[in-house]
Amino acid sequence: MDRIQSGILIFLLTGVSFLVFIQVLLRYVFRAPLMCIAELLLFPTAWLYFIGAVHASFEKSQIYARVLEIVFTKKRTIYIVRAVASAFSILILSWLTYWGYDYLKYALRIQKESSTLYIPMIYAEMIVFIGLAMMLLYTVVELVENLNVAAESGSEEIALADKQI
């Protein structure tokens, strides 16, 4: 999955950069702006945003505020706190994924099109549900991993320098 997500991200970054370069070239060098490029940028930008969030969730490299872990010194307690945080994240992501599914049904029913090129907007809107569902899946995996580490670890102490904060 890592290679697929990285490949998609590289492709999207390259595409967005190319479209912005063309827009700048047309607008400021040739003084002939092409209005449809801004519309085209909507699609890869939406996908880039959500696939980037999914990839961060997959790598566990999203931003954490692990303030409570500073107080605890036992590995088991730290991973229990992380499991509780993962459980709360699952609750929130479940609600957001449900909302994303409703939004996907709405987008399929309405069948909006972009204003200039008449591209179906579902291509940009479906990533909301797909991205949230994938983040939910990766958070469930993270919860299982945290519970496994908490169950396997005893009362061993962790030095502050060894904590992954």
Coordinates of C-alpha atoms in Angstrom, one line a residue:
M1 CA 0.0 0.0 0.0
D2 CA 2.9 2.3 0.8
R3 CA 4.2 2.2 -2.7
I4 CA 0.8 2.7 -4.3
Q5 CA 0.0 5.7 -2.1
S6 CA 3.5 7.2 -2.7
G7 CA 3.1 6.7 -6.4
I8 CA -0.3 8.4 -6.4
L9 CA 1.1 11.3 -4.4
I10 CA 4.1 11.8 -6.7
F11 CA 1.8 11.7 -9.7
L12 CA -0.6 14.2 -8.2
L13 CA 2.2 16.6 -7.1
T14 CA 3.7 16.5 -10.5
G15 CA 0.4 17.1 -12.1
V16 CA -0.5 20.1 -9.9
S17 CA 3.0 21.6 -10.3
F18 CA 2.7 21.2 -14.1
L19 CA -0.7 22.8 -14.2
V20 CA 0.4 25.7 -12.1
F21 CA 3.5 26.2 -14.2
I22 CA 1.4 26.3 -17.4
Q23 CA -1.1 28.8 -15.8
V24 CA 1.8 31.1 -14.7
L25 CA 3.4 30.8 -18.1
L26 CA 0.2 31.6 -19.9
R27 CA -0.9 34.4 -17.6
Y28 CA 2.4 36.3 -17.0
V29 CA 4.6 35.4 -20.0
F30 CA 2.1 35.2 -22.8
R31 CA -0.6 37.4 -21.2
A32 CA -3.3 34.9 -22.2
P33 CA -4.7 33.2 -19.1
L34 CA -6.5 30.0 -19.6
M35 CA -9.4 29.9 -17.1
C36 CA -10.0 26.1 -17.3
I37 CA -6.6 25.4 -15.6
A38 CA -7.9 26.6 -12.2
E39 CA -10.9 24.3 -12.7
L40 CA -8.7 21.4 -13.6
L41 CA -6.6 22.0 -10.4
L42 CA -9.5 21.2 -8.2
F43 CA -9.5 17.5 -9.0
P44 CA -5.8 16.6 -8.3
T45 CA -5.7 19.0 -5.3
A46 CA -8.7 17.3 -3.6
W47 CA -7.1 13.9 -4.2
L48 CA -3.7 15.1 -3.1
Y49 CA -5.1 16.5 0.2
F50 CA -7.0 13.3 1.1
I51 CA -4.4 10.8 -0.1
G52 CA -1.8 12.8 1.8
A53 CA -3.9 12.4 5.0
V54 CA -4.4 8.7 4.3
H55 CA -0.7 8.2 3.8
A56 CA 0.1 10.1 7.0
S57 CA -2.4 7.8 8.8
F58 CA -0.8 4.7 7.2
E59 CA 2.7 5.8 8.2
K60 CA 1.5 7.0 11.6
S61 CA 3.2 10.3 10.9
Q62 CA 0.3 12.6 11.5
I63 CA 0.5 15.3 14.1
Y64 CA 0.0 14.0 17.7
A65 CA -0.4 15.8 20.9
R66 CA 0.9 13.2 23.3
V67 CA 0.9 15.3 26.4
L68 CA -0.4 12.6 28.8
E69 CA 2.5 10.3 27.9
I70 CA 4.9 12.6 29.6
V71 CA 3.3 11.8 33.0
F72 CA 3.5 8.0 32.6
T73 CA 6.7 6.0 32.7
K74 CA 5.4 2.5 32.2
K75 CA 5.3 1.2 28.6
R76 CA 2.0 -0.6 29.2
T77 CA 0.3 2.6 30.5
I78 CA 1.6 4.6 27.6
Y79 CA 0.2 2.2 25.0
I80 CA -3.1 2.0 26.9
V81 CA -3.3 5.8 26.6
R82 CA -2.5 5.5 22.9
A83 CA -5.2 2.8 22.5
V84 CA -7.8 5.1 24.2
A85 CA -6.8 7.9 21.8
S86 CA -7.1 5.5 18.9
A87 CA -10.6 4.4 20.1
F88 CA -11.7 8.1 20.2
S89 CA -10.2 8.6 16.8
I90 CA -12.2 5.6 15.5
L91 CA -15.4 7.1 16.9
I92 CA -14.8 10.4 15.2
L93 CA -13.7 8.8 12.0
S94 CA -16.7 6.5 12.0
W95 CA -19.0 9.5 12.2
L96 CA -17.1 11.4 9.5
T97 CA -17.0 8.3 7.2
Y98 CA -20.8 8.0 7.6
W99 CA -21.1 11.7 6.7
G100 CA -18.7 11.1 3.8
Y101 CA -20.9 8.2 2.6
D102 CA -24.0 10.4 2.7
Y103 CA -22.1 13.1 0.8
L104 CA -21.1 10.5 -1.8
K105 CA -24.8 9.4 -2.2
Y106 CA -25.7 13.1 -2.6
A107 CA -23.0 13.7 -5.1
L108 CA -24.1 10.7 -7.2
R109 CA -27.7 11.8 -7.0
I110 CA -27.1 15.5 -8.0
Q111 CA -24.4 14.7 -10.7
K112 CA -22.8 18.2 -10.6
E113 CA -20.4 19.2 -13.4
S114 CA -17.6 21.7 -13.4
S115 CA -18.7 25.1 -14.8
T116 CA -16.3 25.4 -17.8
L117 CA -15.2 22.0 -18.9
Y118 CA -18.3 20.1 -17.7
I119 CA -16.2 17.4 -15.9
P120 CA -18.3 15.4 -13.4
M121 CA -17.6 16.7 -10.0
I122 CA -17.9 13.2 -8.5
Y123 CA -14.3 12.7 -9.5
A124 CA -13.3 15.2 -6.9
E125 CA -16.1 14.5 -4.4
M126 CA -15.7 10.8 -4.1
I127 CA -12.3 11.0 -2.4
V128 CA -14.0 12.4 0.7
F129 CA -15.6 9.0 1.4
I130 CA -12.7 7.0 0.2
G131 CA -10.1 8.9 2.2
L132 CA -12.1 8.9 5.4
A133 CA -12.8 5.1 5.0
M134 CA -9.1 4.4 4.5
M135 CA -8.1 6.5 7.5
L136 CA -10.7 4.7 9.6
L137 CA -9.2 1.3 8.5
Y138 CA -5.7 2.4 9.4
T139 CA -6.8 3.8 12.7
V140 CA -8.4 0.4 13.6
V141 CA -5.1 -1.3 12.7
E142 CA -3.3 1.2 14.9
L143 CA -5.7 0.5 17.8
V144 CA -5.0 -3.3 17.5
E145 CA -1.3 -2.6 17.4
N146 CA -1.5 -0.4 20.5
L147 CA -3.6 -3.0 22.4
N148 CA -1.1 -5.8 21.4
V149 CA 1.9 -3.8 22.6
A150 CA 0.0 -3.0 25.9
A151 CA -0.8 -6.6 26.4
E152 CA 2.7 -7.9 25.7
S153 CA 4.5 -5.3 27.8
G154 CA 4.8 -5.7 31.5
S155 CA 5.6 -3.0 34.0
E156 CA 8.9 -2.0 32.3
E157 CA 9.8 1.6 32.8
I158 CA 10.6 3.9 29.8
A159 CA 13.0 6.8 30.2
L160 CA 11.8 10.2 28.9
A161 CA 14.5 10.2 26.2
D162 CA 13.2 6.8 24.9
K163 CA 9.6 8.0 24.5
Q164 CA 8.4 8.6 20.9
I165 CA 6.7 11.9 21.4

